[in-house]
Amino acid sequence: MTHDWKFDVPTVGSKRLPPDARYMEALSSQGYGFEIAIADLVDNSIDAGAKDVVIHFLRDGDQLVSLLVVDDGRGMNETALDVAMTVGGRRDYAVDALGMFGTGLKSASLSHASAVTVVSTTKRTRTAGRRWMMERALSGFHCDIVDPHYAQTLIDRYDNKRPIEWQGTVVRWDSVKDFPKHGGGGQTDRYLHRTINKLGLHLGLHLHRFLARDDFNITIAVEDVRSGTIYMNFGVEPLNPFGYPVSGHPDYPRRFTASLPSFGDITLDAHVWTPKSNLDEYKAVGSVMERQGFYFYRHNRLVQAGGWNTFRQAEQHLSLARVAVDLPDSPGDAFRLTVKKSGVEASPEFASALESATDGNGLTFLDYLTSSDTAYRDARKRAGTARKPVLPPGEGLDRAVLETIVEELPIIPHEDGIALRWQRLDNELFFEVDRPTRSIVLNQHYRAAILGGRGGGPNDAPLIKSLMYVLLHDVFEKEYSGSRERDNLQLWQSILVSAARAELGRVGEHD
């Protein structure tokens, strides 16, 4: 028998194949970053009409015990709560809702916690609660019903003070995987400082349009449950990635239109940032290569910050180029949002349409890229910094240092970076130049002295490693070292070994 391949495959019926309980494990292994997961919960708060959202870290002395996201939104009755806690639960999303797939609350939470409890109350219904524990979810999708008395107690904890007054929701994470296992020695304080700073930047950036309103606030706070002391209590500030003080090019911003055959017109708001900016609005997004490109918004929520979506490669000379794109409510197959709402997959026709996008007055999108490139180069010339291109730094340097080097120096394209690593060497050597692996090898013997007794890591000793990169990068840009360069290398070895031995002596005196 032959079939016409233009038609569907013939079938003879169907059968129901429910997911295995292990599906929950797969759902919680989607690679949610901590900040992305929290932002997903805040999205739910915004969809619920919340005006105030509090992200609350609870600690007992040196030990972090729980993380809660509390809002004063509409709340949920028991039926709505069951839907919210059902994987892929069916509910009608508003046209401008931030939620999409019905999995965010569960997958974001269980990616980072062994248990997630949701307690909610409305103006007309009693407080209700549900809890997912990973071990019970894996045994057969068993979701716990929270004791009504405890549910009310948790709501009362935030009643008559920010944020809950008459209605609202509390999402509680327990056994959070990222929390320090042992909080002594200042580990908890360091973790909170680092995590809260990154979280504030992420939320400030991705939700900046909401935070710029007068009627919406996000607060991050830490409370010691033993003493009741609340500290590190601050509001998240909006970080507008297009909030430059002065445009980097007099002809921008400018609006372009790209026409996609399968969809229609897409508007592109093209901007050129102020050169040499140190503002958080500019630097909050990754490296200099990551922060250029498209900034996609869905319902005023930033869902992708930077990247060219296969249209072109990132280049240092385009570091000032940023393009805002507001996605339509129904983008069809032209744009697809990732489940984590942390990126957009654009169809090939989008890249093709950019080639012919115009502003209606004869200026093309490709002209915009040329203008961005020119603005960057002109700023360099005015500053008198026509610097020689160098090989990029590689593994072993702190990210902030990597970013500064890439921003300050032209990078030779398509070349592997110069790595910096520790290794046991002869004690007469402080470093070794390893050309085959393009590495600067530092002597492990002197590591403890350089670190002053602190614990090391892959990107430790940023000051020494930065100086070694600056000192030695041009050695790798030649096939071999001449006599003068070899003499310099020997000179640097002698001085650095003497300095390292002096440091070792100081450490011994303190011991």
Short mmCIF file of C-alpha atoms in Angstrom, two decimals:
data_model
loop_
_atom_site.label_atom_id
_atom_site.label_comp_id
_atom_site.label_asym_id
_atom_site.label_seq_id
_atom_site.Cartn_x
_atom_site.Cartn_y
_atom_site.Cartn_z
CA MET A 1 0.00 0.00 0.00
CA THR A 2 1.26 3.48 -0.79
CA HIS A 3 0.39 6.73 0.96
CA ASP A 4 0.43 10.29 -0.31
CA TRP A 5 3.14 12.02 1.77
CA LYS A 6 1.24 15.31 1.57
CA PHE A 7 -1.33 14.07 4.08
CA ASP A 8 -1.25 13.13 7.78
CA VAL A 9 -0.15 9.71 8.97
CA PRO A 10 -3.28 7.50 9.27
CA THR A 11 -4.23 6.34 12.81
CA VAL A 12 -6.62 3.76 14.25
CA GLY A 13 -7.44 5.29 17.64
CA SER A 14 -5.67 6.75 20.68
CA LYS A 15 -4.74 5.91 24.25
CA ARG A 16 -4.02 8.04 27.32
CA LEU A 17 -0.38 8.01 28.46
CA PRO A 18 -0.11 10.07 31.68
CA PRO A 19 3.38 11.27 32.66
CA ASP A 20 5.48 9.26 35.05
CA ALA A 21 5.99 10.95 38.41
CA ARG A 22 9.66 11.38 37.50
CA TYR A 23 8.46 14.11 35.15
CA MET A 24 8.62 16.40 38.18
CA GLU A 25 12.34 15.74 38.43
CA ALA A 26 12.79 16.67 34.77
CA LEU A 27 10.66 19.78 35.31
CA SER A 28 12.92 20.93 38.12
CA SER A 29 16.10 20.37 36.10
CA GLN A 30 15.65 23.03 33.45
CA GLY A 31 18.61 25.11 34.54
CA TYR A 32 16.74 27.96 36.21
CA GLY A 33 19.21 30.48 37.60
CA PHE A 34 18.38 31.75 41.09
CA GLU A 35 17.51 35.27 39.92
CA ILE A 36 15.48 33.95 36.98
CA ALA A 37 13.48 31.67 39.29
CA ILE A 38 12.64 34.50 41.71
CA ALA A 39 11.68 36.76 38.78
CA ASP A 40 9.24 34.06 37.63
CA LEU A 41 7.51 34.17 41.02
CA VAL A 42 7.34 37.97 40.90
CA ASP A 43 5.72 37.67 37.46
CA ASN A 44 2.89 35.75 39.13
CA SER A 45 2.54 38.52 41.70
CA ILE A 46 2.27 41.12 38.94
CA ASP A 47 -0.37 39.02 37.14
CA ALA A 48 -2.31 38.93 40.43
CA GLY A 49 -2.38 42.74 40.49
CA ALA A 50 0.12 43.12 43.36
CA LYS A 51 1.31 46.59 44.28
CA ASP A 52 3.92 45.43 46.79
CA VAL A 53 6.14 42.35 46.62
CA VAL A 54 8.55 41.41 49.41
CA ILE A 55 11.36 38.88 48.91
CA HIS A 56 12.13 37.75 52.43
CA PHE A 57 15.21 35.78 53.48
CA LEU A 58 14.72 34.20 56.93
CA ARG A 59 17.72 33.25 59.04
CA ASP A 60 18.21 31.75 62.45
CA GLY A 61 21.50 33.14 63.67
CA ASP A 62 24.12 32.11 61.12
CA GLN A 63 21.83 29.65 59.34
CA LEU A 64 19.51 30.61 56.48
CA VAL A 65 16.27 28.67 56.88
CA SER A 66 13.71 29.81 54.29
CA LEU A 67 12.99 32.19 51.45
CA LEU A 68 9.54 33.73 50.99
CA VAL A 69 7.99 35.81 48.23
CA VAL A 70 5.01 37.71 49.63
CA ASP A 71 2.57 39.89 47.69
CA ASP A 72 -0.66 41.83 48.16
CA GLY A 73 -2.27 40.59 44.95
CA ARG A 74 -5.80 39.27 44.54
CA GLY A 75 -4.97 35.96 46.16
CA MET A 76 -6.46 32.57 45.29
CA ASN A 77 -9.29 30.44 46.59
CA GLU A 78 -8.79 26.67 46.96
CA THR A 79 -9.84 25.89 43.40
CA ALA A 80 -7.49 28.46 41.89
CA LEU A 81 -4.72 27.32 44.22
CA ASP A 82 -5.10 23.72 43.04
CA VAL A 83 -4.83 24.90 39.44
CA ALA A 84 -1.75 26.99 40.26
CA MET A 85 -0.06 23.99 41.88
CA THR A 86 -0.94 21.61 39.05
CA VAL A 87 1.85 21.07 36.54
CA GLY A 88 0.64 22.71 33.34
CA GLY A 89 -2.61 23.62 35.12
CA ARG A 90 -5.18 25.00 32.70
CA ARG A 91 -6.26 28.54 33.37
CA ASP A 92 -7.22 31.51 31.27
CA TYR A 93 -4.38 33.99 31.06
CA ALA A 94 -5.23 37.65 30.55
CA VAL A 95 -4.15 39.14 27.23
CA ASP A 96 -1.34 41.04 28.95
CA ALA A 97 -0.36 38.31 31.44
CA LEU A 98 3.29 37.49 32.06
CA GLY A 99 2.54 33.80 32.71
CA MET A 100 2.30 31.43 29.75
CA PHE A 101 2.90 27.74 30.26
CA GLY A 102 1.54 26.89 33.71
CA THR A 103 4.86 25.47 34.89
CA GLY A 104 6.85 28.46 36.19
CA LEU A 105 5.87 28.35 39.87
CA LYS A 106 6.60 24.63 40.18
CA SER A 107 9.69 24.31 38.01
CA ALA A 108 11.29 27.56 39.23
CA SER A 109 10.70 26.66 42.89
CA LEU A 110 11.66 23.00 42.81
CA SER A 111 14.80 23.85 40.84
CA HIS A 112 16.07 25.57 43.98
CA ALA A 113 14.18 24.11 46.94
CA SER A 114 13.17 20.66 48.11
CA ALA A 115 9.78 21.98 49.17
CA VAL A 116 7.56 24.83 48.02
CA THR A 117 4.54 25.96 50.02
CA VAL A 118 1.93 28.36 48.64
CA VAL A 119 -0.56 29.99 51.00
CA SER A 120 -3.15 32.44 49.74
CA THR A 121 -6.19 34.38 50.86
CA THR A 122 -8.80 36.53 49.14
CA LYS A 123 -11.24 39.12 50.43
CA ARG A 124 -14.09 36.59 50.21
CA THR A 125 -12.56 33.19 50.96
CA ARG A 126 -10.67 31.62 53.81
CA THR A 127 -6.91 31.12 53.69
CA ALA A 128 -5.77 27.94 51.94
CA GLY A 129 -2.41 26.34 51.32
CA ARG A 130 -0.71 23.62 49.29
CA ARG A 131 2.81 22.19 49.44
CA TRP A 132 4.91 20.31 46.94
CA MET A 133 7.73 18.23 48.40
CA MET A 134 10.02 16.78 45.78
CA GLU A 135 10.13 13.34 47.41
CA ARG A 136 6.30 13.11 47.47
CA ALA A 137 5.99 14.52 43.97
CA LEU A 138 8.29 11.80 42.68
CA SER A 139 6.24 9.10 44.38
CA GLY A 140 3.12 9.99 42.41
CA PHE A 141 2.26 13.71 42.12
CA HIS A 142 1.07 13.91 45.75
CA CYS A 143 0.56 17.55 46.70
CA ASP A 144 0.05 18.22 50.43
CA ILE A 145 -2.87 20.22 51.79
CA VAL A 146 -1.51 22.72 54.31
CA ASP A 147 -3.19 22.80 57.71
CA PRO A 148 -5.64 25.78 57.61
CA HIS A 149 -4.47 27.04 61.01
CA TYR A 150 -0.82 27.18 59.87
CA ALA A 151 -1.85 28.75 56.56
CA GLN A 152 -3.64 31.54 58.42
CA THR A 153 -0.67 31.97 60.77
CA LEU A 154 1.66 32.48 57.82
CA ILE A 155 -0.68 35.06 56.28
CA ASP A 156 -1.08 36.80 59.66
CA ARG A 157 2.70 37.13 59.85
CA TYR A 158 2.48 39.64 57.02
CA ASP A 159 -0.98 41.03 57.81
CA ASN A 160 -1.46 44.70 58.67
CA LYS A 161 2.09 45.45 57.59
CA ARG A 162 3.74 45.38 54.24
CA PRO A 163 2.67 43.86 52.06
CA ILE A 164 -0.58 41.99 52.94
CA GLU A 165 -3.63 43.87 54.18
CA TRP A 166 -6.81 42.14 52.99
CA GLN A 167 -5.59 39.64 50.42
CA GLY A 168 -2.38 38.19 49.10
CA THR A 169 -0.13 35.19 48.59
CA VAL A 170 2.97 33.77 50.26
CA VAL A 171 5.33 31.42 48.40
CA ARG A 172 7.76 29.71 50.76
CA TRP A 173 10.89 27.80 49.78
CA ASP A 174 12.46 25.36 52.27
CA SER A 175 15.73 23.42 52.05
CA VAL A 176 17.04 25.88 49.48
CA LYS A 177 19.93 24.26 47.65
CA ASP A 178 21.95 27.45 47.22
CA PHE A 179 21.96 28.37 50.91
CA PRO A 180 25.30 27.82 52.68
CA LYS A 181 25.32 24.48 54.50
CA HIS A 182 27.35 25.97 57.35
CA GLY A 183 26.82 29.66 57.96
CA GLY A 184 29.71 30.26 60.34
CA GLY A 185 32.75 32.37 59.58
CA GLY A 186 30.66 35.00 57.85
CA GLN A 187 29.60 32.66 55.03
CA THR A 188 25.93 33.55 55.37
CA ASP A 189 26.62 37.28 55.36
CA ARG A 190 28.82 36.98 52.29
CA TYR A 191 26.22 34.84 50.53
CA LEU A 192 23.42 37.30 51.30
CA HIS A 193 25.44 40.31 50.17
CA ARG A 194 26.41 38.66 46.89
CA THR A 195 23.01 37.09 46.18
CA ILE A 196 20.89 40.09 47.07
CA ASN A 197 23.05 42.38 44.96
CA LYS A 198 22.69 40.11 41.90
CA LEU A 199 18.98 39.60 42.54
CA GLY A 200 18.35 43.34 42.85
CA LEU A 201 20.16 44.02 39.58
CA HIS A 202 18.27 41.25 37.77
CA LEU A 203 14.84 42.31 38.98
CA GLY A 204 15.64 45.98 38.49
CA LEU A 205 16.59 45.29 34.88
CA HIS A 206 13.96 42.78 33.74
CA LEU A 207 11.05 44.47 35.52
CA HIS A 208 12.21 48.07 35.11
CA ARG A 209 9.07 49.21 33.32
CA PHE A 210 6.91 48.04 36.23
CA LEU A 211 9.27 49.43 38.87
CA ALA A 212 9.22 52.82 37.16
CA ARG A 213 5.50 53.10 38.01
CA ASP A 214 4.40 54.85 41.19
CA ASP A 215 2.13 51.96 42.23
CA PHE A 216 4.54 48.99 42.17
CA ASN A 217 7.41 48.14 44.52
CA ILE A 218 9.72 45.20 45.19
CA THR A 219 11.50 45.01 48.55
CA ILE A 220 14.28 42.59 49.49
CA ALA A 221 14.70 42.02 53.23
CA VAL A 222 16.45 39.71 55.68
CA GLU A 223 14.95 38.81 59.06
CA ASP A 224 16.44 36.95 61.98
CA VAL A 225 13.56 34.77 63.17
CA ARG A 226 15.08 34.36 66.62
CA SER A 227 15.37 38.06 67.44
CA GLY A 228 12.82 39.47 64.98
CA THR A 229 15.44 41.91 63.71
CA ILE A 230 14.93 43.00 60.09
CA TYR A 231 17.96 44.29 58.20
CA MET A 232 19.27 44.63 54.63
CA ASN A 233 15.81 45.98 53.87
CA PHE A 234 15.81 47.95 50.63
CA GLY A 235 13.67 48.64 47.60
CA VAL A 236 14.68 47.42 44.17
CA GLU A 237 15.40 50.32 41.81
CA PRO A 238 14.50 50.22 38.11
CA LEU A 239 17.45 49.78 35.75
CA ASN A 240 16.41 50.98 32.32
CA PRO A 241 18.85 49.48 29.77
CA PHE A 242 18.05 52.49 27.56
CA GLY A 243 18.44 55.04 30.35
CA TYR A 244 21.54 56.80 29.03
CA PRO A 245 22.02 60.49 29.92
CA VAL A 246 23.11 61.52 26.39
CA SER A 247 22.85 59.53 23.18
CA GLY A 248 26.12 58.21 21.81
CA HIS A 249 25.13 59.38 18.31
CA PRO A 250 23.16 62.52 17.37
CA ASP A 251 20.92 60.63 14.89
CA TYR A 252 19.61 58.18 17.50
CA PRO A 253 17.34 56.83 18.92
CA ARG A 254 15.51 55.99 15.70
CA ARG A 255 12.65 53.63 14.87
CA PHE A 256 12.98 51.02 12.12
CA THR A 257 10.41 48.61 10.71
CA ALA A 258 11.18 45.04 9.67
CA SER A 259 8.57 43.23 7.56
CA LEU A 260 8.21 39.47 8.11
CA PRO A 261 6.28 37.69 5.32
CA SER A 262 4.58 35.22 7.70
CA PHE A 263 3.68 37.79 10.33
CA GLY A 264 3.82 41.42 9.32
CA ASP A 265 5.71 44.45 10.62
CA ILE A 266 7.95 44.47 13.70
CA THR A 267 9.10 47.75 15.21
CA LEU A 268 12.75 48.17 16.20
CA ASP A 269 13.75 51.08 18.46
CA ALA A 270 17.47 51.50 17.85
CA HIS A 271 19.69 53.25 20.41
CA VAL A 272 23.37 54.13 20.72
CA TRP A 273 24.65 54.25 24.32
CA THR A 274 26.92 56.93 25.70
CA PRO A 275 30.54 55.74 25.25
CA LYS A 276 32.64 54.78 28.29
CA SER A 277 29.63 54.63 30.60
CA ASN A 278 29.94 53.33 34.16
CA LEU A 279 26.20 53.40 34.90
CA ASP A 280 24.55 50.24 36.25
CA GLU A 281 21.95 50.61 33.50
CA TYR A 282 24.76 49.93 31.02
CA LYS A 283 26.84 47.41 32.96
CA ALA A 284 24.08 45.32 34.58
CA VAL A 285 23.92 43.03 31.55
CA GLY A 286 26.76 40.50 31.34
CA SER A 287 29.94 41.24 29.43
CA VAL A 288 30.56 43.82 26.75
CA MET A 289 29.78 41.20 24.11
CA GLU A 290 26.58 40.03 25.82
CA ARG A 291 24.97 43.40 26.45
CA GLN A 292 24.80 44.56 22.83
CA GLY A 293 21.95 43.64 20.49
CA PHE A 294 18.24 43.01 20.97
CA TYR A 295 16.25 43.68 24.12
CA PHE A 296 12.97 41.85 23.69
CA TYR A 297 9.96 42.80 25.82
CA ARG A 298 6.75 40.85 26.29
CA HIS A 299 3.95 42.79 27.95
CA ASN A 300 6.49 45.31 29.29
CA ARG A 301 8.61 42.58 30.87
CA LEU A 302 12.17 42.26 29.57
CA VAL A 303 12.60 38.65 28.45
CA GLN A 304 15.94 38.91 26.65
CA ALA A 305 18.72 41.36 27.44
CA GLY A 306 21.23 41.50 24.59
CA GLY A 307 22.27 39.15 21.81
CA TRP A 308 21.85 39.26 18.05
CA ASN A 309 19.70 36.11 17.60
CA THR A 310 21.77 34.66 14.71
CA PHE A 311 21.57 37.95 12.79
CA ARG A 312 25.28 38.60 13.28
CA GLN A 313 28.20 37.96 15.62
CA ALA A 314 28.82 40.17 18.63
CA GLU A 315 31.73 42.56 18.13
CA GLN A 316 33.46 44.92 20.51
CA HIS A 317 32.84 47.85 18.15
CA LEU A 318 29.07 47.31 18.48
CA SER A 319 29.11 47.46 22.28
CA LEU A 320 27.02 50.68 22.24
CA ALA A 321 24.24 49.21 20.07
CA ARG A 322 20.95 48.28 21.78
CA VAL A 323 17.63 47.66 20.09
CA ALA A 324 14.28 47.50 21.95
CA VAL A 325 11.68 45.16 20.45
CA ASP A 326 8.19 44.82 21.95
CA LEU A 327 6.87 41.39 21.00
CA PRO A 328 3.27 41.19 19.77
CA ASP A 329 0.61 39.34 21.79
CA SER A 330 0.43 36.59 19.16
CA PRO A 331 3.82 36.30 17.46
CA GLY A 332 3.02 33.02 15.70
CA ASP A 333 6.17 31.14 14.71
CA ALA A 334 8.20 34.33 14.21
CA PHE A 335 9.26 34.52 17.88
CA ARG A 336 9.18 31.88 20.59
CA LEU A 337 9.76 32.59 24.25
CA THR A 338 11.76 30.07 26.26
CA VAL A 339 9.91 28.43 29.18
CA LYS A 340 12.15 30.28 31.66
CA LYS A 341 11.32 33.62 29.99
CA SER A 342 15.05 34.28 29.72
CA GLY A 343 15.46 34.33 25.98
CA VAL A 344 13.71 34.54 22.62
CA GLU A 345 14.10 32.23 19.64
CA ALA A 346 13.63 34.25 16.48
CA SER A 347 12.82 32.59 13.17
CA PRO A 348 15.32 32.85 10.27
CA GLU A 349 12.95 35.22 8.49
CA PHE A 350 13.49 37.78 11.26
CA ALA A 351 17.22 37.89 10.49
CA SER A 352 16.41 38.18 6.78
CA ALA A 353 13.92 40.99 7.40
CA LEU A 354 16.55 42.99 9.28
CA GLU A 355 18.64 43.20 6.13
CA SER A 356 15.96 45.36 4.50
CA ALA A 357 14.50 47.11 7.59
CA THR A 358 14.22 50.89 7.18
CA ASP A 359 13.09 53.95 9.11
CA GLY A 360 10.81 55.13 6.29
CA ASN A 361 13.18 57.96 5.34
CA GLY A 362 15.80 55.97 3.49
CA LEU A 363 17.96 54.99 6.48
CA THR A 364 18.41 51.24 6.92
CA PHE A 365 18.99 49.07 9.97
CA LEU A 366 22.41 48.23 8.52
CA ASP A 367 23.17 51.96 8.48
CA TYR A 368 22.35 51.99 12.20
CA LEU A 369 24.95 49.30 12.88
CA THR A 370 27.53 51.33 10.96
CA SER A 371 26.65 54.42 13.03
CA SER A 372 27.03 52.43 16.27
CA ASP A 373 30.42 51.17 15.15
CA THR A 374 31.50 54.70 14.20
CA ALA A 375 30.35 56.15 17.56
CA TYR A 376 32.51 53.61 19.40
CA ARG A 377 35.58 54.20 17.23
CA ASP A 378 35.26 57.99 17.31
CA ALA A 379 35.05 57.95 21.10
CA ARG A 380 38.28 55.97 21.20
CA LYS A 381 40.02 58.42 18.88
CA ARG A 382 38.86 61.44 20.87
CA ALA A 383 40.22 59.86 24.02
CA GLY A 384 43.52 59.19 22.32
CA THR A 385 43.15 55.46 22.87
CA ALA A 386 43.85 53.90 19.48
CA ARG A 387 45.26 50.85 21.24
CA LYS A 388 46.88 47.85 19.65
CA PRO A 389 44.64 44.74 19.41
CA VAL A 390 45.55 42.00 21.90
CA LEU A 391 44.80 38.35 22.50
CA PRO A 392 41.84 38.06 24.87
CA PRO A 393 42.18 36.88 28.47
CA GLY A 394 40.85 33.40 29.16
CA GLU A 395 40.02 31.21 32.13
CA GLY A 396 41.36 32.10 35.56
CA LEU A 397 40.53 35.80 35.67
CA ASP A 398 37.68 37.32 37.65
CA ARG A 399 34.74 38.21 35.41
CA ALA A 400 34.87 41.90 36.31
CA VAL A 401 38.52 42.03 35.22
CA LEU A 402 37.73 40.18 31.98
CA GLU A 403 34.99 42.66 31.22
CA THR A 404 37.23 45.67 31.85
CA ILE A 405 40.02 44.31 29.64
CA VAL A 406 37.61 43.58 26.78
CA GLU A 407 36.09 47.03 27.16
CA GLU A 408 39.42 48.87 27.30
CA LEU A 409 41.43 46.95 24.71
CA PRO A 410 40.63 45.96 21.11
CA ILE A 411 40.54 42.16 21.00
CA ILE A 412 42.03 40.10 18.18
CA PRO A 413 38.97 38.22 16.85
CA HIS A 414 38.57 34.45 16.61
CA GLU A 415 41.49 33.66 18.92
CA ASP A 416 41.60 31.52 22.06
CA GLY A 417 42.14 33.41 25.31
CA ILE A 418 45.24 33.39 27.49
CA ALA A 419 44.45 31.27 30.55
CA LEU A 420 45.96 31.81 34.00
CA ARG A 421 46.36 28.81 36.27
CA TRP A 422 48.29 27.54 39.27
CA GLN A 423 50.70 24.61 39.00
CA ARG A 424 53.67 23.24 40.91
CA LEU A 425 56.87 24.68 39.44
CA ASP A 426 60.50 24.86 40.48
CA ASN A 427 60.75 27.29 43.39
CA GLU A 428 63.20 29.42 41.38
CA LEU A 429 60.29 30.28 39.08
CA PHE A 430 57.32 32.51 39.83
CA PHE A 431 55.66 31.88 36.47
CA GLU A 432 56.03 29.95 33.26
CA VAL A 433 54.87 30.84 29.74
CA ASP A 434 53.17 27.78 28.21
CA ARG A 435 52.80 28.60 24.52
CA PRO A 436 51.21 25.30 23.36
CA THR A 437 48.26 25.68 25.77
CA ARG A 438 48.37 29.51 25.64
CA SER A 439 48.61 29.69 29.43
CA ILE A 440 50.40 31.74 32.04
CA VAL A 441 51.27 29.22 34.77
CA LEU A 442 51.80 30.58 38.28
CA ASN A 443 53.80 28.69 40.89
CA GLN A 444 51.50 26.91 43.35
CA HIS A 445 54.23 27.17 46.00
CA TYR A 446 53.60 30.92 46.38
CA ARG A 447 49.80 30.79 46.16
CA ALA A 448 49.04 30.81 49.90
CA ALA A 449 51.33 33.79 50.48
CA ILE A 450 49.74 35.76 47.65
CA LEU A 451 46.24 34.99 48.95
CA GLY A 452 47.22 35.93 52.51
CA GLY A 453 45.96 32.63 53.88
CA ARG A 454 42.51 32.94 52.26
CA GLY A 455 40.98 29.99 50.42
CA GLY A 456 41.68 29.88 46.69
CA GLY A 457 39.52 29.20 43.66
CA PRO A 458 39.68 29.14 39.85
CA ASN A 459 39.47 32.95 39.60
CA ASP A 460 41.42 33.90 42.73
CA ALA A 461 44.24 36.46 43.07
CA PRO A 462 42.70 38.90 40.55
CA LEU A 463 45.32 41.59 41.15
CA ILE A 464 48.37 39.38 40.53
CA LYS A 465 46.73 37.58 37.60
CA SER A 466 45.70 40.86 35.97
CA LEU A 467 49.24 42.19 36.28
CA MET A 468 50.65 38.97 34.81
CA TYR A 469 48.27 39.21 31.85
CA VAL A 470 49.21 42.85 31.22
CA LEU A 471 52.91 41.94 31.53
CA LEU A 472 52.88 38.83 29.34
CA HIS A 473 50.02 38.96 26.82
CA ASP A 474 52.20 40.22 23.98
CA VAL A 475 54.59 37.26 24.45
CA PHE A 476 51.86 35.00 23.04
CA GLU A 477 51.31 37.29 20.06
CA LYS A 478 54.73 36.34 18.63
CA GLU A 479 55.96 32.97 17.43
CA TYR A 480 59.10 33.14 19.57
CA SER A 481 60.88 35.45 22.03
CA GLY A 482 63.92 37.45 20.98
CA SER A 483 66.98 37.95 23.15
CA ARG A 484 65.71 41.22 24.69
CA GLU A 485 62.37 39.66 25.55
CA ARG A 486 64.04 36.59 27.07
CA ASP A 487 66.17 38.89 29.21
CA ASN A 488 63.04 40.75 30.36
CA LEU A 489 61.35 37.46 31.26
CA GLN A 490 64.37 36.48 33.37
CA LEU A 491 64.39 39.89 35.04
CA TRP A 492 60.69 39.63 35.93
CA GLN A 493 61.21 36.10 37.27
CA SER A 494 63.95 37.24 39.65
CA ILE A 495 62.01 40.22 40.99
CA LEU A 496 58.74 38.30 41.40
CA VAL A 497 60.37 35.32 43.10
CA SER A 498 62.05 37.67 45.61
CA ALA A 499 58.73 39.43 46.24
CA ALA A 500 56.87 36.13 46.66
CA ARG A 501 59.48 34.84 49.12
CA ALA A 502 59.15 38.07 51.09
CA GLU A 503 55.39 37.47 51.25
CA LEU A 504 56.00 33.90 52.44
CA GLY A 505 58.20 35.30 55.22
CA ARG A 506 55.44 37.71 56.31
CA VAL A 507 52.92 34.88 56.44
CA GLY A 508 55.36 32.85 58.57
CA GLU A 509 55.77 35.76 60.99
CA HIS A 510 51.99 35.99 61.46
CA ASP A 511 51.77 32.25 62.00
#
